[in-house]
mmCIF file of C-alpha atoms in Angstrom:
data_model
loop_
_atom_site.group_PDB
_atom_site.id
_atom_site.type_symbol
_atom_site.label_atom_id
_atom_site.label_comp_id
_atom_site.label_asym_id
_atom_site.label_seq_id
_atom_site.Cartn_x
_atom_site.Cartn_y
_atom_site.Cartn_z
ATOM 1 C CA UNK A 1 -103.090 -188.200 63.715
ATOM 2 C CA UNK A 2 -102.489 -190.626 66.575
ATOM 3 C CA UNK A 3 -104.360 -190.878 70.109
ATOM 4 C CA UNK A 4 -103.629 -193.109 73.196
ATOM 5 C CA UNK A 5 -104.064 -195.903 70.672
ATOM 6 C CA UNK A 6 -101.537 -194.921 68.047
ATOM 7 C CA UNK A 7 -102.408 -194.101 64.639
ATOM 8 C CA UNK A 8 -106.083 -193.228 63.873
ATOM 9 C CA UNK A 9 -105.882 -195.320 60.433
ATOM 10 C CA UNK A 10 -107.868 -198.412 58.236
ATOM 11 C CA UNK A 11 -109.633 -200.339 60.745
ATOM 12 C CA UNK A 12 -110.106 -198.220 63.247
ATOM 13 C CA UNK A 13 -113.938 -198.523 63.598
ATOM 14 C CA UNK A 14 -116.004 -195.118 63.234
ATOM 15 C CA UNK A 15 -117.655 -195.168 65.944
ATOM 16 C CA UNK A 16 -114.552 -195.379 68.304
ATOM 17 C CA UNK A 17 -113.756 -192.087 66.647
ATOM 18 C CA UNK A 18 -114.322 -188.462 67.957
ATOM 19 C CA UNK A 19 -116.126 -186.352 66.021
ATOM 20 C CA UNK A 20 -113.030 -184.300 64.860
ATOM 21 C CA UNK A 21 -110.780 -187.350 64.514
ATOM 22 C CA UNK A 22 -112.891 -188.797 61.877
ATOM 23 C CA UNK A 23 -111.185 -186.344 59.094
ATOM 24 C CA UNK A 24 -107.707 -187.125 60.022
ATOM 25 C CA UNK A 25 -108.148 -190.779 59.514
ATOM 26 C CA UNK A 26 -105.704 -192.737 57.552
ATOM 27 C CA UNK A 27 -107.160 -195.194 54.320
ATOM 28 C CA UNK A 28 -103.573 -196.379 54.162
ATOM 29 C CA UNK A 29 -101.985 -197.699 57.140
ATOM 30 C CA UNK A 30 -103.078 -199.483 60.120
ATOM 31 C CA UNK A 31 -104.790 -198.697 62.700
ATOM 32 C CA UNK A 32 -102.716 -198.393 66.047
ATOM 33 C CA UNK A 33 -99.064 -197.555 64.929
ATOM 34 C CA UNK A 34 -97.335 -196.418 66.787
ATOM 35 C CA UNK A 35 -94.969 -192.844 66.868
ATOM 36 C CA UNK A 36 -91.748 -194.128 65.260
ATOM 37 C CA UNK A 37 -93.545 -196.493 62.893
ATOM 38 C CA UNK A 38 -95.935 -193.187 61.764
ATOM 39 C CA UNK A 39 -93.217 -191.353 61.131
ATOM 40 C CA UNK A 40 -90.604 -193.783 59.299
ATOM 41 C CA UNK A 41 -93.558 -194.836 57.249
ATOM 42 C CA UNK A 42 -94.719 -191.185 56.352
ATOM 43 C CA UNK A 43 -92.071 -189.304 56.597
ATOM 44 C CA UNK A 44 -93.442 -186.579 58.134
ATOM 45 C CA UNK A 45 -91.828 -182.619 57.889
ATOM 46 C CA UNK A 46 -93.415 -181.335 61.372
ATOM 47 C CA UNK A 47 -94.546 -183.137 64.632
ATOM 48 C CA UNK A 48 -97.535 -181.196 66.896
ATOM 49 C CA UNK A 49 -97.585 -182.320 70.207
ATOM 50 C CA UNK A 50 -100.816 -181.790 71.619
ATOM 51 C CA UNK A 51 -100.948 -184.624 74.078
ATOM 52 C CA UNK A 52 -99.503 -183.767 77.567
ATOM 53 C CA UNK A 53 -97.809 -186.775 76.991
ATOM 54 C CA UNK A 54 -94.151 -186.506 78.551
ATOM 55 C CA UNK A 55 -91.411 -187.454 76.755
ATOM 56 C CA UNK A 56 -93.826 -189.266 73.655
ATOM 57 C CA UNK A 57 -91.410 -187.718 70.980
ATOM 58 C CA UNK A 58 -88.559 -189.776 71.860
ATOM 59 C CA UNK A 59 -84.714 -189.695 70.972
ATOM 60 C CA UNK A 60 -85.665 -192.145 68.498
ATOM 61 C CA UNK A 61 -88.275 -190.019 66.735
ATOM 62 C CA UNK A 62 -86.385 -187.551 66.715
ATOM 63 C CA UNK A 63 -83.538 -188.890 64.840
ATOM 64 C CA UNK A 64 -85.394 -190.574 62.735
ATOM 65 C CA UNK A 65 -87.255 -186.863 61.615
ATOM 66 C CA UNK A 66 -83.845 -185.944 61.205
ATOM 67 C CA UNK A 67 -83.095 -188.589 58.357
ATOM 68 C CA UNK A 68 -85.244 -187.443 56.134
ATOM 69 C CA UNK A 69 -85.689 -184.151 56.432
ATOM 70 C CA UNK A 70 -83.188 -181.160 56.736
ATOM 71 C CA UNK A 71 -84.653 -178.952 59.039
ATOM 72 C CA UNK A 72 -87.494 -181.041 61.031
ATOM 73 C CA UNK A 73 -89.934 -178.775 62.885
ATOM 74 C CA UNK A 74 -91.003 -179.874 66.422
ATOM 75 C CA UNK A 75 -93.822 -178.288 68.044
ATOM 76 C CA UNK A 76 -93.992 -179.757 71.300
ATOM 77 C CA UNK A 77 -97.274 -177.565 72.232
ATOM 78 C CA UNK A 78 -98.560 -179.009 75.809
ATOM 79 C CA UNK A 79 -98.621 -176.967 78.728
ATOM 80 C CA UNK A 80 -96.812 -176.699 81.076
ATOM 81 C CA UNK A 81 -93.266 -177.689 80.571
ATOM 82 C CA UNK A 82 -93.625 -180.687 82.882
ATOM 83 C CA UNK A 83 -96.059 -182.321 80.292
ATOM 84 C CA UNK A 84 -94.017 -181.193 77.180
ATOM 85 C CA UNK A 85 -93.899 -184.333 74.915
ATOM 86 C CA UNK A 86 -89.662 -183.084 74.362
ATOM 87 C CA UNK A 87 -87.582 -180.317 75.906
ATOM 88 C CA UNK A 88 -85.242 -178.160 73.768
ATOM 89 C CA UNK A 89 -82.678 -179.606 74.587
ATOM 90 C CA UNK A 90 -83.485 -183.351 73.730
ATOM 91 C CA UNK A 91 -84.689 -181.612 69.992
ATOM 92 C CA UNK A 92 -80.949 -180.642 70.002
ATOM 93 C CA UNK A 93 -79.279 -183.432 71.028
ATOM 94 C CA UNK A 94 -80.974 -185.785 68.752
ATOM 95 C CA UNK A 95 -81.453 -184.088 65.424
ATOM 96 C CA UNK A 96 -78.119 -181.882 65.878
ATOM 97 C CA UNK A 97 -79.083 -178.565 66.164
ATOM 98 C CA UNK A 98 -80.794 -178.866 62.413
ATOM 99 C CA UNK A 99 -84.311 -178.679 63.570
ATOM 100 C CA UNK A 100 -86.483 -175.619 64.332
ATOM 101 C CA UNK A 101 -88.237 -175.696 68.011
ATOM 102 C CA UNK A 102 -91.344 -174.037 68.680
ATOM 103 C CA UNK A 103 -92.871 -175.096 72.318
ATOM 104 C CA UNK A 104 -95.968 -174.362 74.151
ATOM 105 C CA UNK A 105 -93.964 -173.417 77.394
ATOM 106 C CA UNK A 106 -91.048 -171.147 77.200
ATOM 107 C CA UNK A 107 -87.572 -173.282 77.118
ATOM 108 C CA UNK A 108 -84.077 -171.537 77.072
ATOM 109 C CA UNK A 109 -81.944 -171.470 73.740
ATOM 110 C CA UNK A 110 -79.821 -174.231 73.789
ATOM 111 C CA UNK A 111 -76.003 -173.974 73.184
ATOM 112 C CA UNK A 112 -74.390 -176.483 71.054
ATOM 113 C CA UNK A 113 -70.644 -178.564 71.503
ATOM 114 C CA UNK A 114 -69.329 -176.216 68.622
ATOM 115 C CA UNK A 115 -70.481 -172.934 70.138
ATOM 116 C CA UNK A 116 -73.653 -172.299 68.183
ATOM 117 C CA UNK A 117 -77.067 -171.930 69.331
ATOM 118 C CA UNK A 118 -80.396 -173.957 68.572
ATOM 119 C CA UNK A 119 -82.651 -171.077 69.166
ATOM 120 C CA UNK A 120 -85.753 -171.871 71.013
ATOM 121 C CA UNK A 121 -89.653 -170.370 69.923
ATOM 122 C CA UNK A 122 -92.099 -170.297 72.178
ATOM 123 C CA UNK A 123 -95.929 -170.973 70.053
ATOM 124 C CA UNK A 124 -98.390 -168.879 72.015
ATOM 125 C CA UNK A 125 -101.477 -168.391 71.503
ATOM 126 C CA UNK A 126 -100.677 -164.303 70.193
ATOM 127 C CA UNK A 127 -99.108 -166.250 67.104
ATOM 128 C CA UNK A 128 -101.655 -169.317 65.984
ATOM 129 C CA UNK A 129 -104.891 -167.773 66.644
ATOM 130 C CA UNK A 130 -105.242 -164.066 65.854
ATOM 131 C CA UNK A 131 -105.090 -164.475 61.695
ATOM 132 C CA UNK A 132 -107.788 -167.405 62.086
ATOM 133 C CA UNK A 133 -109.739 -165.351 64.770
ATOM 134 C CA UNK A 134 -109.884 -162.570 61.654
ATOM 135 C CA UNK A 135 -110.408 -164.681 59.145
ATOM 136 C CA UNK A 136 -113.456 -166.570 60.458
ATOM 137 C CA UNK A 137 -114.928 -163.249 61.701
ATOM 138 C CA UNK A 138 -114.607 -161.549 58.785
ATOM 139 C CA UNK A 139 -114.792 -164.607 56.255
ATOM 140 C CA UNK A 140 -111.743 -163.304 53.619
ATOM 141 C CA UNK A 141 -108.855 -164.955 52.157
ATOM 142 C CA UNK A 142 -107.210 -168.512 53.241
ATOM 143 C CA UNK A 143 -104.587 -168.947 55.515
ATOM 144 C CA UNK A 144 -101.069 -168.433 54.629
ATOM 145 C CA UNK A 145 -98.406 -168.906 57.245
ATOM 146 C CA UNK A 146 -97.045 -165.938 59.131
ATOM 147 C CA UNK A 147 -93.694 -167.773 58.434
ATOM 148 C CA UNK A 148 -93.637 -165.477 55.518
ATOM 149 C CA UNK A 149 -93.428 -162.674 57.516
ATOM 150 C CA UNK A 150 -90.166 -163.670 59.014
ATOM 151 C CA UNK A 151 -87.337 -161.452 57.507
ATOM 152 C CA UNK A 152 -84.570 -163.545 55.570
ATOM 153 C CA UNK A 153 -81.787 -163.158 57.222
ATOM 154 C CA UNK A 154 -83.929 -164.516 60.231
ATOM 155 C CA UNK A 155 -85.389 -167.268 59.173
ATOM 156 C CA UNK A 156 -82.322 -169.990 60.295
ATOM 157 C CA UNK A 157 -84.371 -170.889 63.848
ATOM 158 C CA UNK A 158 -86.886 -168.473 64.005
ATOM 159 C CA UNK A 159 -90.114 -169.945 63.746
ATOM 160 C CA UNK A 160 -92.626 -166.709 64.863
ATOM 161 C CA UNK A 161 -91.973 -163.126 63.791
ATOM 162 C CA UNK A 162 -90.452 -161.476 66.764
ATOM 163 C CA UNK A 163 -93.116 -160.102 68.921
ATOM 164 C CA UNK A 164 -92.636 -156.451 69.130
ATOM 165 C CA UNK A 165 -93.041 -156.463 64.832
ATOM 166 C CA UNK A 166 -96.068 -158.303 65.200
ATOM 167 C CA UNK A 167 -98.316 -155.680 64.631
ATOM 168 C CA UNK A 168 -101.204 -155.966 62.290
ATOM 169 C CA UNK A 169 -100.015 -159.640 60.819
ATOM 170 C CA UNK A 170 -102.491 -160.980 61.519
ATOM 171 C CA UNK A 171 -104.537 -159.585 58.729
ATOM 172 C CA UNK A 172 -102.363 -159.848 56.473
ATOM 173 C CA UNK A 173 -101.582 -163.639 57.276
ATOM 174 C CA UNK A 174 -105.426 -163.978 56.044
ATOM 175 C CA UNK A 175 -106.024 -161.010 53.473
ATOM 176 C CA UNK A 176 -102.655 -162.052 51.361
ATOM 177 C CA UNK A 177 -104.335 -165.022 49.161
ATOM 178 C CA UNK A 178 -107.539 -163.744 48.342
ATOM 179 C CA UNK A 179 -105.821 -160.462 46.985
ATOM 180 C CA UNK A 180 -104.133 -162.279 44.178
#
């Protein structure tokens, strides 16, 4: 996890910690990294933007998801589109179409030089919170991801089940573990 000072890692002093930071810190890197150096060290398979940050996941971060793994996810989540840390488009240019989009604001689908199309996701709330909403009132299972619910043959770019099959997912997104 990184803030406004880069990487919340060894050094970083607890008390200059929020309260939900405190699990996320690192025991082997240094304190204050940051972006690119976080994710060449680590190697990361997904990047959540949560910081209304602008432009933070740069061209360089981006490629440099790209290098090590085949289909990066990038979730820039902030609202609105303005305060995206990457648009769509940038996700395509600099990781080549490979990587799977999912923003907080709605962004177009983004054509590609050779005719295809890096489909776009939008991550709404509809998507992330109703299986925890169940699970916590009910107390059942453990998460699974509803990325399992995505049919096969649509799983290329597709990050969220299409909306109108939705349905009741969100149950089984929590039920499905503690069945087994």
């Amino acid at each position: 996890m990184l803030d406004h000072h880069g990487l919340i890692g060894k050094g970083r002093p607890v008390e200059d910690l929020l309260f939900s930071q405190g699990s996320f810190q690192r025991s082997d890197l240094p304190s204050g990294m940051g972006l690119l150096e976080v994710v060449r060290a680590v190697k990361p398979t997904i990047l959540i933007g949560l910081s209304g940050a602008k432009g933070i996941f740069t061209g360089d971060v981006l490629r440099e998801m790209s290098k090590h793994v085949e289909r990066p996810v990038i979730l820039p989540l902030s609202n609105p589109s303005d305060n995206s840390e990457c648009t769509a488009e940038e996700v395509c240019k600099h990781t080549k179409g490979k990587a799977i989009f999912a923003s907080g604001s709605p962004f177009p689908s983004v054509k590609m030089s050779d005719g295809k199309v890096m489909h776009t996701n939008q991550c709404n709330n509809i998507y992330s919170f109703p299986g925890r909403l169940y699970g916590a009132l009910t107390r059942q299972g453990t998460i699974s991801g509803i990325g399992s619910q995505v049919p096969r043959n649509e799983r290329s770019s597709f990050f969220y089940v299409l909306l109108q099959r939705y349905g009741s997912r969100s149950e089984h997104v929590w039920t499905k573990k503690s069945h087994r």
